[in-house]
Short mmCIF file of C-alpha atoms in Angstrom, two decimals:
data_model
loop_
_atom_site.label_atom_id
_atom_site.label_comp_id
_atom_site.label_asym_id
_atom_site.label_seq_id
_atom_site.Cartn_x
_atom_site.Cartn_y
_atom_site.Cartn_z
CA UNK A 12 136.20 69.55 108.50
CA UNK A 13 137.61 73.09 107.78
CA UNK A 14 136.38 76.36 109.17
CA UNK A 15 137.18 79.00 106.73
CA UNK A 16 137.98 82.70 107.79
CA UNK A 17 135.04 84.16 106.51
CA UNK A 18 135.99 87.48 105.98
CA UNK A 19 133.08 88.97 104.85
CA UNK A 20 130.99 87.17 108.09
CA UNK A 21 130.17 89.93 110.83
CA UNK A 22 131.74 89.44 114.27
CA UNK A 23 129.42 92.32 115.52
CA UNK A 24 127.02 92.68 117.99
CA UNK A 25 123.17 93.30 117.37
CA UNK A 26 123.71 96.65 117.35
CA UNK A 27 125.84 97.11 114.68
CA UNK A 28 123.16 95.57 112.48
CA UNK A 29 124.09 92.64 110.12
CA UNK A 30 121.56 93.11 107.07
CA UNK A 31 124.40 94.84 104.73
CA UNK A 32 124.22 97.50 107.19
CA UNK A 33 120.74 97.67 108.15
CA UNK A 34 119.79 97.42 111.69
CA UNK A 35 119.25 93.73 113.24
CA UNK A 36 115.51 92.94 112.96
CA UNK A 37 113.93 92.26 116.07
CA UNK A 38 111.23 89.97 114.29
CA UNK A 39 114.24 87.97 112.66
CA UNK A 40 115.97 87.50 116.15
CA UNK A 41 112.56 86.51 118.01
CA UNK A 42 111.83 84.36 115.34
CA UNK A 43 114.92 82.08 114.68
CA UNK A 44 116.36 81.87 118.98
CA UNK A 45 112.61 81.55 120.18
CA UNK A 46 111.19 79.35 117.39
CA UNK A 47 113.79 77.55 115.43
CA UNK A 48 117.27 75.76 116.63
CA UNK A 49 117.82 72.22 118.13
CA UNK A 50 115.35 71.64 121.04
CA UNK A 51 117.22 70.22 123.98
CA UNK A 52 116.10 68.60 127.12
CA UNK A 53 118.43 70.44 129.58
CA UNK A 54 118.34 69.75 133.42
CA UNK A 55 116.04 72.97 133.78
CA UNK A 56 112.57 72.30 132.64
CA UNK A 57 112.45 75.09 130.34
CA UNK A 58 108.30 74.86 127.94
CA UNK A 59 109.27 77.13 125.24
CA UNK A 60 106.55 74.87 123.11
CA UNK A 61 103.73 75.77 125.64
CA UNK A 62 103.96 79.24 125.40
CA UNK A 63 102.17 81.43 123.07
CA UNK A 64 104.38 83.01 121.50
CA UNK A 65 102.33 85.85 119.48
CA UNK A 66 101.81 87.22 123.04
CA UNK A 67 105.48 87.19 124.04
CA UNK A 68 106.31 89.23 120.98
CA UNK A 69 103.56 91.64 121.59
CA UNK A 70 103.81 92.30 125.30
CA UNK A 71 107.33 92.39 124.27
CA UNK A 72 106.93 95.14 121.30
CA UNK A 73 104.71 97.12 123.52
CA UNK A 74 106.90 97.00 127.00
CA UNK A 75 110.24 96.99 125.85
CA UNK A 76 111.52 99.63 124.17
CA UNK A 77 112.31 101.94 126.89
CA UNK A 78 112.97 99.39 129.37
CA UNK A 79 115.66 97.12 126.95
CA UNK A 80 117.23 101.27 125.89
CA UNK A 81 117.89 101.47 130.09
CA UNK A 82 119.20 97.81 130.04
CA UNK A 83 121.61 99.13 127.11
CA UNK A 84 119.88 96.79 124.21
CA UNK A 85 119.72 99.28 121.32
CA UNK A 86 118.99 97.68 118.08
CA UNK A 87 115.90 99.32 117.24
CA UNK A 88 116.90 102.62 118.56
CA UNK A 89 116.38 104.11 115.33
CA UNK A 90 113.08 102.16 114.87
CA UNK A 91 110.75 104.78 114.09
CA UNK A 92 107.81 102.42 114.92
CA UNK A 93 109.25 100.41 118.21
CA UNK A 94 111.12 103.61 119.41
CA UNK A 95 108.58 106.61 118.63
CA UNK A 96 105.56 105.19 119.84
CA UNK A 97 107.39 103.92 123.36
CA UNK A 98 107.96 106.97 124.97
CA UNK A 99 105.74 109.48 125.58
CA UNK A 100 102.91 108.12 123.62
CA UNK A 101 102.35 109.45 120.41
CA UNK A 102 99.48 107.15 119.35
CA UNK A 103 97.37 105.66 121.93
CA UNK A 104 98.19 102.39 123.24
CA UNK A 105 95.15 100.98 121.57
CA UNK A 106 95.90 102.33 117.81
CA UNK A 107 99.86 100.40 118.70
CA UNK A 108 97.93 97.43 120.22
CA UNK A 109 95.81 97.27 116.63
CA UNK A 110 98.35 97.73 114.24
CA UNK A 111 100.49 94.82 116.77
CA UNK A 112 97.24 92.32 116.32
CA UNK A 113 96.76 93.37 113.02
CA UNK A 114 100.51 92.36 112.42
CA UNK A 115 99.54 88.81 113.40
CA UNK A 116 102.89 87.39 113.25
CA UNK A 117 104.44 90.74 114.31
CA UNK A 118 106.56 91.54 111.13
CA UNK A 119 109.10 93.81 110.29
CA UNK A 120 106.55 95.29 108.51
CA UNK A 121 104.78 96.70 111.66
CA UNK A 122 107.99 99.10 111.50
CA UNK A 123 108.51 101.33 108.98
CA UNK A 124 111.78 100.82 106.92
CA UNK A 125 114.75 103.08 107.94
CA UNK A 126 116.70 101.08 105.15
CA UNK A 127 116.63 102.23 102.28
CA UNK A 128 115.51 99.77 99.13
CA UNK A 129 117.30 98.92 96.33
CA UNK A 130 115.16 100.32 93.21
CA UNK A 131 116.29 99.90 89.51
CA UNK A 132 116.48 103.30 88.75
CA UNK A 133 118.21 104.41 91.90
CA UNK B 29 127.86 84.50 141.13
CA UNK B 30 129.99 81.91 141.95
CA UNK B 31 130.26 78.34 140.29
CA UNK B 32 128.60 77.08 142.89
CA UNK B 33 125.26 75.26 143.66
CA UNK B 34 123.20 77.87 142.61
CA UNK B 35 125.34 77.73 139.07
CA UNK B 36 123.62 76.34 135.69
CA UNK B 37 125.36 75.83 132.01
CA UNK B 38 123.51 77.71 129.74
CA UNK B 39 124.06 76.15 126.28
CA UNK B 40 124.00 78.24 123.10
CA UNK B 41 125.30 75.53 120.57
CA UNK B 42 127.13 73.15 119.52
CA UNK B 43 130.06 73.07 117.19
CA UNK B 44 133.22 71.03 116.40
CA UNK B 45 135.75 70.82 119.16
CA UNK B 46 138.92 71.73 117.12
CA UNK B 47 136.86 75.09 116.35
CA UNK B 48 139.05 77.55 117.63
CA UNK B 49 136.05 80.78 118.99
CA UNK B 50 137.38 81.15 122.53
CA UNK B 51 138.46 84.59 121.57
CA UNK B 52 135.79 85.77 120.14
CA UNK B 53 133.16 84.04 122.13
CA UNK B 54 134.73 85.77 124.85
CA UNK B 55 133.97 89.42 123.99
CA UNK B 56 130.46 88.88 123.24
CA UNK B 57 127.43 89.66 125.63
CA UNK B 58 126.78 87.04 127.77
CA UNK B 59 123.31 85.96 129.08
CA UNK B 60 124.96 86.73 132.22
CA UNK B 61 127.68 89.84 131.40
CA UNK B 62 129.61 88.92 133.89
CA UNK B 63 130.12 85.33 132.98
CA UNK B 64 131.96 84.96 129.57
CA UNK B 65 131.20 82.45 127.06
CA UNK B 66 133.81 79.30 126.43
CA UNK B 67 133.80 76.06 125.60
CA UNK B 68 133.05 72.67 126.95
CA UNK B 69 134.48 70.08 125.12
CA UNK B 70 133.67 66.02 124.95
CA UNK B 71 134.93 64.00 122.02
CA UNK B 72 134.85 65.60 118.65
CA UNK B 73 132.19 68.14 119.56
CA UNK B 74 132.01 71.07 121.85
CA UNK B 75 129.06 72.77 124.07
CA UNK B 76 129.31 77.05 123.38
CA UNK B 77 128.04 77.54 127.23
CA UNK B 78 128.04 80.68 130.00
CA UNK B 79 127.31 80.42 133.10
CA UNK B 80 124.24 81.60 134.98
CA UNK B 81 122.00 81.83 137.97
CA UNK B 82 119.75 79.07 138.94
CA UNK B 83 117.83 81.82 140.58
CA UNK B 84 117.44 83.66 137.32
CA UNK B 85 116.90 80.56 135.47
CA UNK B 86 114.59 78.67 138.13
CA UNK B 87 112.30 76.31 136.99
CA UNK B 88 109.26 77.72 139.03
CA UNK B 89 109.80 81.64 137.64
CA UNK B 90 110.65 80.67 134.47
CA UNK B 91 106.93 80.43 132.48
CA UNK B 92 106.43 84.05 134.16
CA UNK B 93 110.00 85.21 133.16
CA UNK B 94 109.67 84.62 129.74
CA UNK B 95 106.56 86.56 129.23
CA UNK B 96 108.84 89.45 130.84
CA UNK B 97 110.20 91.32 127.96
CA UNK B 98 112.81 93.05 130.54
CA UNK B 99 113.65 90.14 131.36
CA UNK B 100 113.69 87.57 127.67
CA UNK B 101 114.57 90.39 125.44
CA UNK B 102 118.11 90.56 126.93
CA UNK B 103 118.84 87.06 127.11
CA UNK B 104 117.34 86.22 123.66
CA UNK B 105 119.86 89.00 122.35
CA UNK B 106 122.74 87.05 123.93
CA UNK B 107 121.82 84.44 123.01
CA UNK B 108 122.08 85.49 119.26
CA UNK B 109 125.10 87.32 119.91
CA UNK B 110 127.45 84.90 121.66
CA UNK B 111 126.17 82.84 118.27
CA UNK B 112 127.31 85.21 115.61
CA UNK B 113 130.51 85.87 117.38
CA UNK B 114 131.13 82.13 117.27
CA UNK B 115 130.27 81.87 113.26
CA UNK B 116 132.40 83.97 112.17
CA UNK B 117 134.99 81.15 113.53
CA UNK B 118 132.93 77.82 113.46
CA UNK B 119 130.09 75.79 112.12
CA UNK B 120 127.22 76.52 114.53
CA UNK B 121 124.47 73.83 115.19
CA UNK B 122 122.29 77.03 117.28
CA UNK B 123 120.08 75.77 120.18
CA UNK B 124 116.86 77.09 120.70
CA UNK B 125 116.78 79.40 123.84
CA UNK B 126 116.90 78.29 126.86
CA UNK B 127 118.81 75.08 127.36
CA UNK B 128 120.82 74.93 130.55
CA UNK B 129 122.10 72.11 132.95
CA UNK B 130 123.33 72.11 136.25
CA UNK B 131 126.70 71.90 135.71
CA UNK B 132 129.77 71.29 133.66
CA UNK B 133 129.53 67.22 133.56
CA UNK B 134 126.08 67.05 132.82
CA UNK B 135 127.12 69.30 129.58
CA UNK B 136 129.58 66.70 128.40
CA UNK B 137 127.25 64.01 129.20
CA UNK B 138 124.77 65.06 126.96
CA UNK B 139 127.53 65.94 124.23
CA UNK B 140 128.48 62.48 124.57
CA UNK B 141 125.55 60.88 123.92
CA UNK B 142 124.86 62.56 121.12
CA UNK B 143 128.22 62.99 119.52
CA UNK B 144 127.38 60.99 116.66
CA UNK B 145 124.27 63.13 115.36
CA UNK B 146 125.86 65.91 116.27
CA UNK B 147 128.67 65.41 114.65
CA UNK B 148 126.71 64.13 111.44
CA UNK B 149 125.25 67.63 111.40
CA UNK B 150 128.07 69.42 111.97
CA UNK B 151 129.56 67.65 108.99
CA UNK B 152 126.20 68.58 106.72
CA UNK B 153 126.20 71.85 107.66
CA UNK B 154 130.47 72.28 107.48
CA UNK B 155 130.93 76.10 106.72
CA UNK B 156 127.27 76.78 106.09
CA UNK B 157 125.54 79.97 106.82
CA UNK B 158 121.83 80.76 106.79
CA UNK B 159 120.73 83.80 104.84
CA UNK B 160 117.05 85.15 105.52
CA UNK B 161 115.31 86.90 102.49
CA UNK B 162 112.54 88.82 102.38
CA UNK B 163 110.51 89.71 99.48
CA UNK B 164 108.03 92.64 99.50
CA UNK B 165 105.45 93.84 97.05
CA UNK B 166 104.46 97.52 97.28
CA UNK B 167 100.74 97.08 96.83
CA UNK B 168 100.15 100.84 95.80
CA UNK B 169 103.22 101.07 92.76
CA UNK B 170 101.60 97.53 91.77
CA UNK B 171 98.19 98.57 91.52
CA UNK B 172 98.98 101.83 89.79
CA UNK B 173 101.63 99.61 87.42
CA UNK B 174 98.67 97.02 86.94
CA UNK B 175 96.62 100.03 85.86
CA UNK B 176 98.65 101.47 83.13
CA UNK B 177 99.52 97.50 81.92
CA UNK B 178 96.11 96.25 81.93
CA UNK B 179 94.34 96.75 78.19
CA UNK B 180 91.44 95.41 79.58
CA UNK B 181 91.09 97.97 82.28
CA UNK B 182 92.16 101.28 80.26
CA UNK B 183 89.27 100.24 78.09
CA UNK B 184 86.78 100.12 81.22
CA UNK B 185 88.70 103.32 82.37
CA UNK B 186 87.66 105.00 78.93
CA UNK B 187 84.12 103.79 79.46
CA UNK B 188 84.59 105.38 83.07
CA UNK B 189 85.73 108.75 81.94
CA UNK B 190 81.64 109.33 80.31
CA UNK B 191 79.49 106.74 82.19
CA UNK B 192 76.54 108.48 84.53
CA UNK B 193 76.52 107.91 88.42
CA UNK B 194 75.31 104.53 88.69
CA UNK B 195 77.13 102.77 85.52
CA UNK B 196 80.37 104.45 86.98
CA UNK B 197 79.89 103.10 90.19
CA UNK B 198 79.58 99.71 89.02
CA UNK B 199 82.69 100.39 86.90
CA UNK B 200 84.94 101.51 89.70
CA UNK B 201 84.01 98.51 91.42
CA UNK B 202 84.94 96.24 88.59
CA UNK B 203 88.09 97.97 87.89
CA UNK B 204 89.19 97.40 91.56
CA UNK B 205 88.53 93.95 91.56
CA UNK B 206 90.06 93.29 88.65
CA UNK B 207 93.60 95.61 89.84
CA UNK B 208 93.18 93.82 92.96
CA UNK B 209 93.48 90.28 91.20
CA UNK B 210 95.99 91.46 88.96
CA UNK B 211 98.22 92.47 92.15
CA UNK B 212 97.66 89.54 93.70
CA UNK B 213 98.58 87.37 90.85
CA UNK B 214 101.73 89.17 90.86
CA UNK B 215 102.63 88.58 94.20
CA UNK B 216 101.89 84.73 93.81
CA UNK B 217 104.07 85.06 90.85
CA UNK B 218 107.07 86.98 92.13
CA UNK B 219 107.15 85.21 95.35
CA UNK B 220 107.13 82.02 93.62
CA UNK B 221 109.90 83.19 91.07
CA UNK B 222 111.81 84.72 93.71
CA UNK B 223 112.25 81.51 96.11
CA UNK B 224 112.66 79.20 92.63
CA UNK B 225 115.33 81.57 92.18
CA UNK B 226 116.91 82.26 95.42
CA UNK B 227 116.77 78.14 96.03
CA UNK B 228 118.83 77.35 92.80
CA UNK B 229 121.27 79.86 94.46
CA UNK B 230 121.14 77.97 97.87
CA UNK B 231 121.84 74.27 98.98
CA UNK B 232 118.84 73.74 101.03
CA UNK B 233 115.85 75.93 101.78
CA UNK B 234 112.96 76.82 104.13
CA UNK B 235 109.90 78.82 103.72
CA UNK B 236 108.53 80.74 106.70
CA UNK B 237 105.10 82.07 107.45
CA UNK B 238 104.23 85.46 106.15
CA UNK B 239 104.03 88.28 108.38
CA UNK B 240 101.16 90.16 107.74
CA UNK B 241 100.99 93.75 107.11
CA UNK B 242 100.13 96.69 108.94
CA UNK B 243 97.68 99.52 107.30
CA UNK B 244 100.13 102.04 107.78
CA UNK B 245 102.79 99.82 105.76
CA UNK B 246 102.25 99.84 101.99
CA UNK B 247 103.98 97.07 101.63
CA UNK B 248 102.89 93.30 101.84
CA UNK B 249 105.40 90.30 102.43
CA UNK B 250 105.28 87.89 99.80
CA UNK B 251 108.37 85.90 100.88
CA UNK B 252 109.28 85.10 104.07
CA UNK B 253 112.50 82.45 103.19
CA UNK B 254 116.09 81.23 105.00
CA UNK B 255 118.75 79.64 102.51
CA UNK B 256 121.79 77.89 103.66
CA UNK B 257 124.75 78.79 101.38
CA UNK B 258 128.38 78.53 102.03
CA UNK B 259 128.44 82.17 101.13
CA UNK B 260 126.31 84.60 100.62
CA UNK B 261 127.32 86.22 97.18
CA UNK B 262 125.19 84.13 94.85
CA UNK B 263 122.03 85.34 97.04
CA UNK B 264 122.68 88.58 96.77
CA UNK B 265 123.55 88.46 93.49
CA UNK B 266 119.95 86.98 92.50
CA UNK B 267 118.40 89.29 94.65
CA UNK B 268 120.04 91.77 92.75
CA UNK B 269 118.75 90.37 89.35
CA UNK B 270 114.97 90.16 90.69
CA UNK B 271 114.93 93.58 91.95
CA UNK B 272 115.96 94.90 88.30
CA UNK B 273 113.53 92.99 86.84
CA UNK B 274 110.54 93.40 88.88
CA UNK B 275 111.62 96.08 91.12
CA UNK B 276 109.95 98.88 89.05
CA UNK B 277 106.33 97.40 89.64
CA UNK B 278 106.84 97.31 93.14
CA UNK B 279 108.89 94.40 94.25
CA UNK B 280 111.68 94.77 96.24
CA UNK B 281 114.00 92.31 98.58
CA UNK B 282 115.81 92.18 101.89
CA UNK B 283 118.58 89.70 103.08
CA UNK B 284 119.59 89.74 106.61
CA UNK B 285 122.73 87.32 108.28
CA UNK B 286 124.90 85.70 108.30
CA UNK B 287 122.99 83.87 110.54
CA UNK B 288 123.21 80.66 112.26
CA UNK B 289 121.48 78.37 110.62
CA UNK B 290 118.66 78.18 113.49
CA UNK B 291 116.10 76.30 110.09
CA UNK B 292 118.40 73.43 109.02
CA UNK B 293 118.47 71.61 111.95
CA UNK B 294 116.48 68.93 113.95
CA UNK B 295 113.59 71.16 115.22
CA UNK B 296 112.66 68.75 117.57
CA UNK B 297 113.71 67.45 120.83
CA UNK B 298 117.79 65.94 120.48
#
């Protein structure tokens, strides 16, 4: 088995983003370490299965912001929808807790891009 | 915290044990910062493991802990990290969060037992990334592309322009339905075109749920996929290609990763 340099593979934190320079999505981090990977029966009786996990992600989009920027997590920072809403409450906490529920699977598309798209013409 | 009693192995993955990440594992953020990442090795395979509290992993906190974004949003971020730092160097077989033992010899017994699988996947997945792409359809540029396209509608639109009140309204009302079914057969169509597409570019693929959309976000996912590639330039390049074909009525694409590939392995229990 060989393990190639990859030199074009990021050795970067979340942070630093790893979508060609876009920000790490939250969504895509939640989704892959809290719903996909090997399931292993450790010595800690960890139920990962048992818990919704919808209402992790929301309690965790609607608490989190401010509290993960004190812990020193920053990767949606510049998230105008998980940062700008956070703070000091522009939009009620039941227009943020609609447009979460209404987001179902919480998407990326609850947050509004800050990465520019690829067009033709552009 | 000491490696003591109250001491667990928290496991992040599993990858070959002549991978050489100890460096690199080593400067990424531990579930615990204070406890760097290395290596616990039985056989051909190796454990990617930190260690942590029992007290912060305890089995009677936990299903309150991990509705605690202060306290999963950290870890799960970790997690991930200590991951990417170790696939830039290795073949990664990720865990799902939260896997720990009590200590160091329960790590290698489990490695041992399962050395062969584990090594069968290491050997399927050998240099494999996972890509995630992400298609989305900008419902408004659609509608208004549909509009102009449509010969059916710009004759109802002509009708439109002299119809009285109540013909109108019945008009309008056609016309929508029939943009709105024209947009939505485009969206089956490009999401269908674009994982056919991105698939032929990939060895093995996965199709995830849609996230749905939010009314303040003109734009619907039509494509929520992960691809496992060896590298990632074919992807992009396709992604590349759709956008300049459909990208002008509304389609566009994301890619994030390198990641681990967290969808091409066993999902259930090892």
């Amino acid at each position: 088995m060989s393990y190639p340099e990859r030199s074009g593979a990021r050795q970067m934190g979340l942070g630093q983003g790893r979508s060609g320079g876009g920000p790490a999505q939250l969504a895509d981090v939640l989704e892959r370490v809290l719903d996909k990977g090997i399931v292993v029966a450790g010595d800690i009786r960890i139920n990962l299965l048992d818990i919704e996990l919808l209402t992790v992600k929301i309690r965790l989009l609607i608490a989190s912001a401010d509290k993960a920027r004190e812990m020193g997590i920053d990767w949606w920072r510049d998230d105008p929808f998980l940062s700008g809403g956070s703070s000091d409450g522009d939009g009620s906490l039941e227009d943020r807790l609609k447009r979460l529920e209404s987001a179902a699977g919480i998407g990326d598309e609850a947050k509004q891009r800050r990465t520019p798209r690829r067009r033709k013409d552009e | 915290m000491t490696n003591g009693d109250d001491a667990g192995y928290y496991v992040y993955g599993v990858i070959d044990a002549d991978a050489e990440v100890e460096s690199v594992i080593a400067t990424s953020s531990a579930i615990d910062p204070h406890q760097p990442p290395y290596i616990v090795t039985a056989g051909t395979v190796a454990a990617v493991v930190s260690i942590v509290s029992l007290d912060d992993f305890g089995e009677a906190d936990l299903p309150e802990r991990l509705n605690e974004p202060e306290w999963l949003l950290p870890r799960v971020a970790a997690h991930e990290d200590v991951l990417a730092h170790a696939l830039a160097r290795a073949t990664v077989i990720p865990f799902r969060f939260g896997t720990v033992y009590r200590d160091a010899a329960s790590v290698e017994d489990f490695l041992r037992s399962h050395e062969a699988e584990l090594a069968a996947t290491l050997r399927r997945l050998n240099g494999r990334i996972e890509i995630g792409v992400k298609a989305y359809v900008d419902r408004d540029r659609a509608a208004e592309v549909a509009r102009r396209a449509d010969t059916d509608l710009s004759g109802l639109e002509a009708e439109l322009a002299d119809a009285p009140e109540g013909r109108a309204y019945m008009l309008r009302r056609r016309i929508d339905r029939m943009v709105e079914d024209a947009v939505q057969r485009r969206e089956a169509e490009w999401s269908e075109a674009s994982h056919d597409a991105l698939s032929a570019a990939a060895e093995e693929s996965r199709v995830n749920p849609i996230r749905s959309p939010t009314p303040d976000e003109p734009r619907s996912m039509i494509l929520n996929g992960a691809y496992l590639v060896a590298s990632d330039g074919d992807l992009r390049q396709v992604a590349r290609d759709l956008e300049e074909q459909y990208g002008s009525a509304g389609f566009s694409v994301e890619l994030t990763g390198p990641w681990p590939p967290y969808n091409f392995v066993e999902q259930g229990r090892a």
